mmCIF file of C-alpha atoms in Angstrom:
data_model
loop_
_atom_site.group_PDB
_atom_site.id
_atom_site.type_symbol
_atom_site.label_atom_id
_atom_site.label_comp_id
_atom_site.label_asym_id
_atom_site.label_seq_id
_atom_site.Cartn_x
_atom_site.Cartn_y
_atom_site.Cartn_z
ATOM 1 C CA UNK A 44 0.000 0.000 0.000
ATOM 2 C CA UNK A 45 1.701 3.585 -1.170
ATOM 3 C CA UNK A 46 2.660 6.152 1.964
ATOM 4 C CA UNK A 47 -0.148 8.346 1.228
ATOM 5 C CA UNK A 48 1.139 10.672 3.655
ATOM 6 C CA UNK A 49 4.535 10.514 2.879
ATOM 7 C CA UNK A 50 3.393 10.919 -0.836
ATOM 8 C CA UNK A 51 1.685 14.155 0.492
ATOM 9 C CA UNK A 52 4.438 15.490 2.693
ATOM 10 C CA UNK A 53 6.922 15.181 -0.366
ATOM 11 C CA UNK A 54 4.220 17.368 -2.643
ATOM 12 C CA UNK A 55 3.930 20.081 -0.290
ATOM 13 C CA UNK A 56 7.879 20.079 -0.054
ATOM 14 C CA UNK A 57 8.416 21.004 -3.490
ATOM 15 C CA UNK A 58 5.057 23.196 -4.228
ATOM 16 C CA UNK A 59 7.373 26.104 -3.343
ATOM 17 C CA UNK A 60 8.747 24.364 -0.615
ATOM 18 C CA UNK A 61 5.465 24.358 1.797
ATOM 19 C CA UNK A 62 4.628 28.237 1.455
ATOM 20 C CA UNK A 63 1.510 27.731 -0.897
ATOM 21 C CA UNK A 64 0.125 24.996 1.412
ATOM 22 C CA UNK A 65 1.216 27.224 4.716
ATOM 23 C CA UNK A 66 -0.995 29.697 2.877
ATOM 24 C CA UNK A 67 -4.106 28.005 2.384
ATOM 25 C CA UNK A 68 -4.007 26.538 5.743
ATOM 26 C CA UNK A 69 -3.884 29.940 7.141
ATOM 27 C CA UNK A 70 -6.460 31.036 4.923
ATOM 28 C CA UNK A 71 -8.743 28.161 5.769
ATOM 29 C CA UNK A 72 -7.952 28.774 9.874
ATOM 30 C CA UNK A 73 -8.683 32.666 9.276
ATOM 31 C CA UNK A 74 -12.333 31.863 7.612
ATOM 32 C CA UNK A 75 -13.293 29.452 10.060
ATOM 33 C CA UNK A 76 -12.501 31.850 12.776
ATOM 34 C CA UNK A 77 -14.544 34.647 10.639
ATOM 35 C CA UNK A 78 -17.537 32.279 10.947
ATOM 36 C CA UNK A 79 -17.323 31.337 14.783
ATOM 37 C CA UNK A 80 -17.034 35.266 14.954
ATOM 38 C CA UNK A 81 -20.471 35.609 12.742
ATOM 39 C CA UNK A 82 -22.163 32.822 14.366
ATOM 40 C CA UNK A 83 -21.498 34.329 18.257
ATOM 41 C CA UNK A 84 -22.814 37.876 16.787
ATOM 42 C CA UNK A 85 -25.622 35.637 15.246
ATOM 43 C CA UNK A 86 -26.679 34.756 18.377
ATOM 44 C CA UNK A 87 -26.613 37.673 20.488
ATOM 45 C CA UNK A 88 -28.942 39.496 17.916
ATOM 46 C CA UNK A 89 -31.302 36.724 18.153
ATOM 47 C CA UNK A 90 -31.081 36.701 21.909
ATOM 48 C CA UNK A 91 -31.374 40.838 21.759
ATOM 49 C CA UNK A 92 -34.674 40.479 19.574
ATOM 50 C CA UNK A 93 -36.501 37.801 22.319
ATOM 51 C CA UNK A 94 -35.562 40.503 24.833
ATOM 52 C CA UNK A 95 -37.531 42.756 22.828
ATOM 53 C CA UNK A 96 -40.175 41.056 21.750
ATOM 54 C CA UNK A 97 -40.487 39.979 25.967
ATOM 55 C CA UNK A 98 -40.299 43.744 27.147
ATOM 56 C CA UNK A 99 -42.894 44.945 24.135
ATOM 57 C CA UNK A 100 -45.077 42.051 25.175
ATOM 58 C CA UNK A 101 -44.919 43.359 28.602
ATOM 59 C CA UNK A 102 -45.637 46.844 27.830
ATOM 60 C CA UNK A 103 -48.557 45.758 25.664
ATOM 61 C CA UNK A 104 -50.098 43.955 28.486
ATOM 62 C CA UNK A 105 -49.852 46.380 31.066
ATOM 63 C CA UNK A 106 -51.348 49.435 28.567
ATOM 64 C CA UNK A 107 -54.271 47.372 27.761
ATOM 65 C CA UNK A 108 -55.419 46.552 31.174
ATOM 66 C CA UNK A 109 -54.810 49.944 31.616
ATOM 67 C CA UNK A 110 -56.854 51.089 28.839
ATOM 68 C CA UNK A 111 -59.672 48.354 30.220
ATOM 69 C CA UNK A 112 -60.057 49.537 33.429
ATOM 70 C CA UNK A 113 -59.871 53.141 32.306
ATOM 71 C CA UNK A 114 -62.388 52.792 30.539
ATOM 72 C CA UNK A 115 -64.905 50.586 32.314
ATOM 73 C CA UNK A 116 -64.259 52.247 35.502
ATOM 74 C CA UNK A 117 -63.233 49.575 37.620
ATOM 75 C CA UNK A 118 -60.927 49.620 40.311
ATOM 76 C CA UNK A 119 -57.837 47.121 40.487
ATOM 77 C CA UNK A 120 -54.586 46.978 41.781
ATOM 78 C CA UNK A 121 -52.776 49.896 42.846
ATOM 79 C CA UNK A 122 -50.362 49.681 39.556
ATOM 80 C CA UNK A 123 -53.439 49.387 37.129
ATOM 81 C CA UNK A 124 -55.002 52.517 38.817
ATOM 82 C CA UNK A 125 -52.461 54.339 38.747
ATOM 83 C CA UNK A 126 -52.275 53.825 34.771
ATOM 84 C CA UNK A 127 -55.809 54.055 34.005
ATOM 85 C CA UNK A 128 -56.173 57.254 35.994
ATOM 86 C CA UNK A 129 -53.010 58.528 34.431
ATOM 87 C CA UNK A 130 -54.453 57.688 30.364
ATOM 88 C CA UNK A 131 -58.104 58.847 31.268
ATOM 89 C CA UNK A 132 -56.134 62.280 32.140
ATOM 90 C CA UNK A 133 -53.863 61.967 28.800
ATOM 91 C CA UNK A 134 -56.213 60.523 26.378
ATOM 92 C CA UNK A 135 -54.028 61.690 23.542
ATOM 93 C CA UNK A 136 -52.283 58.353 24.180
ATOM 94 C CA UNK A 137 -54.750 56.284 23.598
ATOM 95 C CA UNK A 138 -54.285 56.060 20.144
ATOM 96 C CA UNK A 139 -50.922 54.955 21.047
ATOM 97 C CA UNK A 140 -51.601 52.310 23.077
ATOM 98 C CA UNK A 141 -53.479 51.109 20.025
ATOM 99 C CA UNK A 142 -50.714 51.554 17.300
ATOM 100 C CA UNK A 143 -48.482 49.445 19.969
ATOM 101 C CA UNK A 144 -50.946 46.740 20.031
ATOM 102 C CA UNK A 145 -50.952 46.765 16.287
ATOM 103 C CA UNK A 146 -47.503 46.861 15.659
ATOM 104 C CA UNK A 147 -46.576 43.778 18.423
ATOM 105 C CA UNK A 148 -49.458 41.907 16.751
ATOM 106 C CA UNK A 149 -48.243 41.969 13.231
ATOM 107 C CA UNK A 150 -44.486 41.622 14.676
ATOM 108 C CA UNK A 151 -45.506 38.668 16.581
ATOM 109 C CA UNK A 152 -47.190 36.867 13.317
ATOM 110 C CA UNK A 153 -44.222 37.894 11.693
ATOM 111 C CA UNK A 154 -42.067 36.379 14.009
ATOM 112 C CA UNK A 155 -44.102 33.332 14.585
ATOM 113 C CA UNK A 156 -44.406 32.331 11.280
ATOM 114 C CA UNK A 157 -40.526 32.723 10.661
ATOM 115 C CA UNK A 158 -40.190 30.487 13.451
ATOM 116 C CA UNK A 159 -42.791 28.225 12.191
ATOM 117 C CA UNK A 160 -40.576 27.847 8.574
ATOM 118 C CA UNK A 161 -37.291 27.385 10.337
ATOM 119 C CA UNK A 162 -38.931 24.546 13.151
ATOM 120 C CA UNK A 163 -40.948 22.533 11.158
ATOM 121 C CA UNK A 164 -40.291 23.080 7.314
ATOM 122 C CA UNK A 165 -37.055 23.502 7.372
ATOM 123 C CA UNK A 166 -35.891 21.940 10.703
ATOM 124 C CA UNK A 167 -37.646 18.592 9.961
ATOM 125 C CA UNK A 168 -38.032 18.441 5.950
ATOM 126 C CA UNK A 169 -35.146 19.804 4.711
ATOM 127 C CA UNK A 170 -32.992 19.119 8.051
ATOM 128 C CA UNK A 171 -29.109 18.139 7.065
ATOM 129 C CA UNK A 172 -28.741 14.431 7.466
ATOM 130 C CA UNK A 173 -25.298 12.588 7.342
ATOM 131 C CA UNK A 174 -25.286 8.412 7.743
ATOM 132 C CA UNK A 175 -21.696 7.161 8.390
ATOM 133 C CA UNK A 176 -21.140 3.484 7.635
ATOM 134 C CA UNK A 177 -17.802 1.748 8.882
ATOM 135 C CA UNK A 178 -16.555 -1.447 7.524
ATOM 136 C CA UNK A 179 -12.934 -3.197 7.987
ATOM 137 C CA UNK A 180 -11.135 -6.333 6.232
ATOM 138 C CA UNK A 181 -7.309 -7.465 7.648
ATOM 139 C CA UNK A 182 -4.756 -7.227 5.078
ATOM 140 C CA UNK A 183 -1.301 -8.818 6.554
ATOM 141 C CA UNK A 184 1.914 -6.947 5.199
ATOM 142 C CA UNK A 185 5.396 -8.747 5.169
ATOM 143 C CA UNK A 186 6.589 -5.339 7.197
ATOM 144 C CA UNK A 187 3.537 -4.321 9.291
ATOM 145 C CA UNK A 188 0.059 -5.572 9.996
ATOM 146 C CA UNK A 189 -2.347 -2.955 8.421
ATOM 147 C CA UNK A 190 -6.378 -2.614 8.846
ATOM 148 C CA UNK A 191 -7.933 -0.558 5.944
ATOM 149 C CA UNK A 192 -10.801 1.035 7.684
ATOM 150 C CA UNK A 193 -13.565 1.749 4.994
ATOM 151 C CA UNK A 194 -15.761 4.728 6.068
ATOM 152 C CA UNK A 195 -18.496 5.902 3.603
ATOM 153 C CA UNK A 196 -20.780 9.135 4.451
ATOM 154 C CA UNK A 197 -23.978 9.410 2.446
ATOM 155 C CA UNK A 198 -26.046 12.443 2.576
ATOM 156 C CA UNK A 199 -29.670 11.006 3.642
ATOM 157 C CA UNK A 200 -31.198 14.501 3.641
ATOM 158 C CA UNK A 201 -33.085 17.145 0.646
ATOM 159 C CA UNK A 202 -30.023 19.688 1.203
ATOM 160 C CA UNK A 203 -26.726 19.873 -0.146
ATOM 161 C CA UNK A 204 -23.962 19.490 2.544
ATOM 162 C CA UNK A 205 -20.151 20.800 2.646
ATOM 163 C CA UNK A 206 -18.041 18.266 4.878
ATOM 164 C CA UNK A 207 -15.479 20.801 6.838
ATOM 165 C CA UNK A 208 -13.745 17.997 9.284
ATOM 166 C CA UNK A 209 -13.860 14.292 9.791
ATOM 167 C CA UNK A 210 -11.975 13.035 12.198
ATOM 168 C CA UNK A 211 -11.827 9.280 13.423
ATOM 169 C CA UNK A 212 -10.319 7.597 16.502
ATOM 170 C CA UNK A 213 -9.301 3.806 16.873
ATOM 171 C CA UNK A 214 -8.418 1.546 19.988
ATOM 172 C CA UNK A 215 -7.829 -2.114 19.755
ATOM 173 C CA UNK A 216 -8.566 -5.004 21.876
ATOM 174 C CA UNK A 217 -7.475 -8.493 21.583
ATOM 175 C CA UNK A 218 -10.353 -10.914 21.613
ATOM 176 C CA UNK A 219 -10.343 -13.735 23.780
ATOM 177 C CA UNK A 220 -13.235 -16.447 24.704
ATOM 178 C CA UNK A 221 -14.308 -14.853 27.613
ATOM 179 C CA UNK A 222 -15.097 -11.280 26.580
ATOM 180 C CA UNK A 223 -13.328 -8.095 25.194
ATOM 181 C CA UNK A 224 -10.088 -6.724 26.884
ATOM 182 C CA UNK A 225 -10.086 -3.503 27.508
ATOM 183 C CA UNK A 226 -9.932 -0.938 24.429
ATOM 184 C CA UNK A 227 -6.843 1.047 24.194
ATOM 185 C CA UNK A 228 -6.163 3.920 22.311
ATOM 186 C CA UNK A 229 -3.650 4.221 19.503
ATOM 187 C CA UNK A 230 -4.276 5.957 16.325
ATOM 188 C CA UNK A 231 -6.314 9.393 15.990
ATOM 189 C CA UNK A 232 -6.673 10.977 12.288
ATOM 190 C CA UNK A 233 -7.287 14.682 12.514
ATOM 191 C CA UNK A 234 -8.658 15.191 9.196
ATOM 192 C CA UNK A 235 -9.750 12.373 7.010
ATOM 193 C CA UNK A 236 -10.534 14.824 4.432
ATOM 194 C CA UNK A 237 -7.182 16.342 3.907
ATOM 195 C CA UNK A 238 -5.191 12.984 4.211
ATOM 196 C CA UNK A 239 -7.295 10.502 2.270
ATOM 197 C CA UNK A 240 -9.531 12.091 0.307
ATOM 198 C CA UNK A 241 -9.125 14.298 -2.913
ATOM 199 C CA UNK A 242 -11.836 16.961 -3.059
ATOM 200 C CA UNK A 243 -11.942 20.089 -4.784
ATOM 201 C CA UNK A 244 -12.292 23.570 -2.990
ATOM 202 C CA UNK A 245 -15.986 23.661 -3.180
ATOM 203 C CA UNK A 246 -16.261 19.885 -2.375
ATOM 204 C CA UNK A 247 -20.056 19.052 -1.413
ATOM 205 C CA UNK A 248 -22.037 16.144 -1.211
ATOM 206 C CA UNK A 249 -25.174 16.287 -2.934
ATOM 207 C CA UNK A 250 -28.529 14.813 -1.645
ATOM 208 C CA UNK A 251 -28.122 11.103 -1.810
ATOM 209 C CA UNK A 252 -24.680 11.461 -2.442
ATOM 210 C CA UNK A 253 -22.112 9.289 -0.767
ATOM 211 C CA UNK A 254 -18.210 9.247 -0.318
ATOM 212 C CA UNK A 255 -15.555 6.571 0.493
ATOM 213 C CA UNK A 256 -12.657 6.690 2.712
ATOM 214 C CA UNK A 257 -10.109 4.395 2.820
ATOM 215 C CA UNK A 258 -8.160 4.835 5.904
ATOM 216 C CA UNK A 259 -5.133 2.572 7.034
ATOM 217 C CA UNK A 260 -4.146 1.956 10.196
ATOM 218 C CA UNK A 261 -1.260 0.255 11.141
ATOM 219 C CA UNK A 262 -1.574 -2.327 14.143
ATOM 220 C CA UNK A 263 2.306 -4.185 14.394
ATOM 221 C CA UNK A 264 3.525 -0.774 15.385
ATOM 222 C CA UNK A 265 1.615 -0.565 18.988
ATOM 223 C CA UNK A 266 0.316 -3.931 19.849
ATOM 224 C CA UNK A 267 3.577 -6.017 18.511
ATOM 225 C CA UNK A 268 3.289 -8.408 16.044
ATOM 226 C CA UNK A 269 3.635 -10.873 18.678
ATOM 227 C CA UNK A 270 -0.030 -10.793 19.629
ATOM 228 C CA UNK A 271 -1.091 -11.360 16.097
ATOM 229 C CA UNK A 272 -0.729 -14.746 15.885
ATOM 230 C CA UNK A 273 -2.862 -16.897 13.136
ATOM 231 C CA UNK A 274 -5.447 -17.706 15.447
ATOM 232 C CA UNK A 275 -5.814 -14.225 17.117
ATOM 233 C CA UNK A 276 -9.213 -11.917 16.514
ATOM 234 C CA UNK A 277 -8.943 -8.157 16.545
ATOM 235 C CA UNK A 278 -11.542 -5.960 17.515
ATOM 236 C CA UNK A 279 -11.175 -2.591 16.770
ATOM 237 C CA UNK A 280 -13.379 0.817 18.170
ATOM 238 C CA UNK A 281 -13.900 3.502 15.830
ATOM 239 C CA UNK A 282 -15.314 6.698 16.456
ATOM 240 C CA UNK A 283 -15.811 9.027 13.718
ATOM 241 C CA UNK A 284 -16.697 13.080 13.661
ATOM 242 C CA UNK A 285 -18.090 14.603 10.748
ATOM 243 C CA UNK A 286 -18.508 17.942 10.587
ATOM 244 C CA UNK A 287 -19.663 20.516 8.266
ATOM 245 C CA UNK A 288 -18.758 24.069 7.222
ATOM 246 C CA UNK A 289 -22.180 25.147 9.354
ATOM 247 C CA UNK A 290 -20.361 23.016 12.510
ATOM 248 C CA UNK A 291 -23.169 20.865 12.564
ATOM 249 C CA UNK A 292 -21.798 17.625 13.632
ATOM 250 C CA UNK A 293 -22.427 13.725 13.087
ATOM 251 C CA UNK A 294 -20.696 10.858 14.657
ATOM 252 C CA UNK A 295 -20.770 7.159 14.889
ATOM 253 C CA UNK A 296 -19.096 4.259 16.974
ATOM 254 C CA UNK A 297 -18.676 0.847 15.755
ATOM 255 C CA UNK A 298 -16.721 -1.999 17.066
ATOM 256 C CA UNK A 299 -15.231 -4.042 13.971
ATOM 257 C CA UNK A 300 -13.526 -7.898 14.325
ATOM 258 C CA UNK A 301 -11.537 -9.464 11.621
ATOM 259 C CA UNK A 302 -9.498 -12.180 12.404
ATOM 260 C CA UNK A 303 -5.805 -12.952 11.318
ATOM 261 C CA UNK A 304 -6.922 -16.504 9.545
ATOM 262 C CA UNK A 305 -9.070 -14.620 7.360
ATOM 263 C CA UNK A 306 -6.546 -13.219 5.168
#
């Protein structure tokens, strides 16, 4: 199996020895941190406008029982009699109080059905959806002992999606008769993406889409080649990240066995 990332190392060597991929790196670190930046700002407009909306409500509420008992005459709490006697002395503002009821009604249909779209139309129907399917077979090297770890993402969803990050963690444990030994950690892949998978700069998986990752991992070099005798089973934990360029993420967890005599 060709050194992928040795293959990769030696091409961003001599593509002006490193400086245009040092370039786009930054580049790609500088827009992601513009887009944390919008999203936070993002937020505390959203969370400025339910402020609002809560202290309008408010206001709304109080100036109509105000305007109620101003005009009906009846007495209630010291607060609303205070008001009422204070707008049947001012009844300029009465039209006022009914220009604000206008306005919060048509901003709260407004707003509503906004929220409506995003919850149910868009949340549910047209909602980003990312399956991740992990499969494994044992391939036995003269030099090192080598699991290709298959992982294919397929876009389930009605909306296009841009994959940003996948990353994928592995821990072995040697099978025995009497249960799994405990899982240990040994390789971690940052970026799947970037190492193993060609894709051009507006890379995006279309609905129903779905991509393949071959990913190797090398086994001799932390467990020995000791353990792997003919007869030995490996099980190996994978945990995969997917993320995309809207840091919405997906992940999965599978446990895959191959055995050494299967080869």
């Amino acid at each position: 199996m060709p050194d992928i990332r040795g293959e990769k190392k030696v091409r961003d060597t001599f593509s002006g020895f490193g400086v245009i991929s040092m370039g786009r790196r930054f580049c790609e670190g500088l827009r992601v941190h513009l887009r944390v930046v919008s999203w936070r700002l993002w937020n505390w407009y959203v969370h400025l406008w339910k402020l609002a909306l809560v202290a309008l409500g408010m206001i709304f509420i109080i100036l109509l029982l105000a305007h109620i008992l101003s005009l009906k005459g009846v007495s209630g709490p010291l607060m609303a009699t205070i008001l009422g006697n204070f707008l049947a002395k001012h009844e300029q503002m009465l039209p006022l109080v009914g220009l604000a009821k206008d306005v919060i009604l048509t901003g709260a249909t407004i707003v509503a059905g906004i929220w409506s779209y995003y919850v149910f139309i868009k949340g549910r129907t047209f909602r980003p959806r990312l399956s991740i399917n992990v499969r494994m077979h044992y391939v036995c090297g003269r030099r090192r002992d080598v699991a290709v770890v298959r992982v294919s993402i397929r876009n389930e969803g009605r909306t296009r999606i841009r994959p940003a990050l996948a990353q994928a963690a592995f821990s072995y444990g040697i099978l025995s008769e009497n249960g799994v030994v405990e899982f240990r950690p040994f390789h971690v892949v940052e970026n799947m993406l970037d190492e193993y998978y060609r894709r051009t700069e507006r890379f995006a998986l279309e609905p129903q889409d779905e991509m393949h990752i071959d990913v190797p991992v090398p086994l001799s070099l932390t467990m020995g080649s000791e353990l792997l005798t003919q007869d030995t089973t490996i099980g190996i934990h994978v945990k995969i990240k997917v993320w995309d360029i809207g840091y919405r993420c997906w992940q999965e967890n599978a446990i895959l066995q191959t055995s050494v005599s299967e080869v």
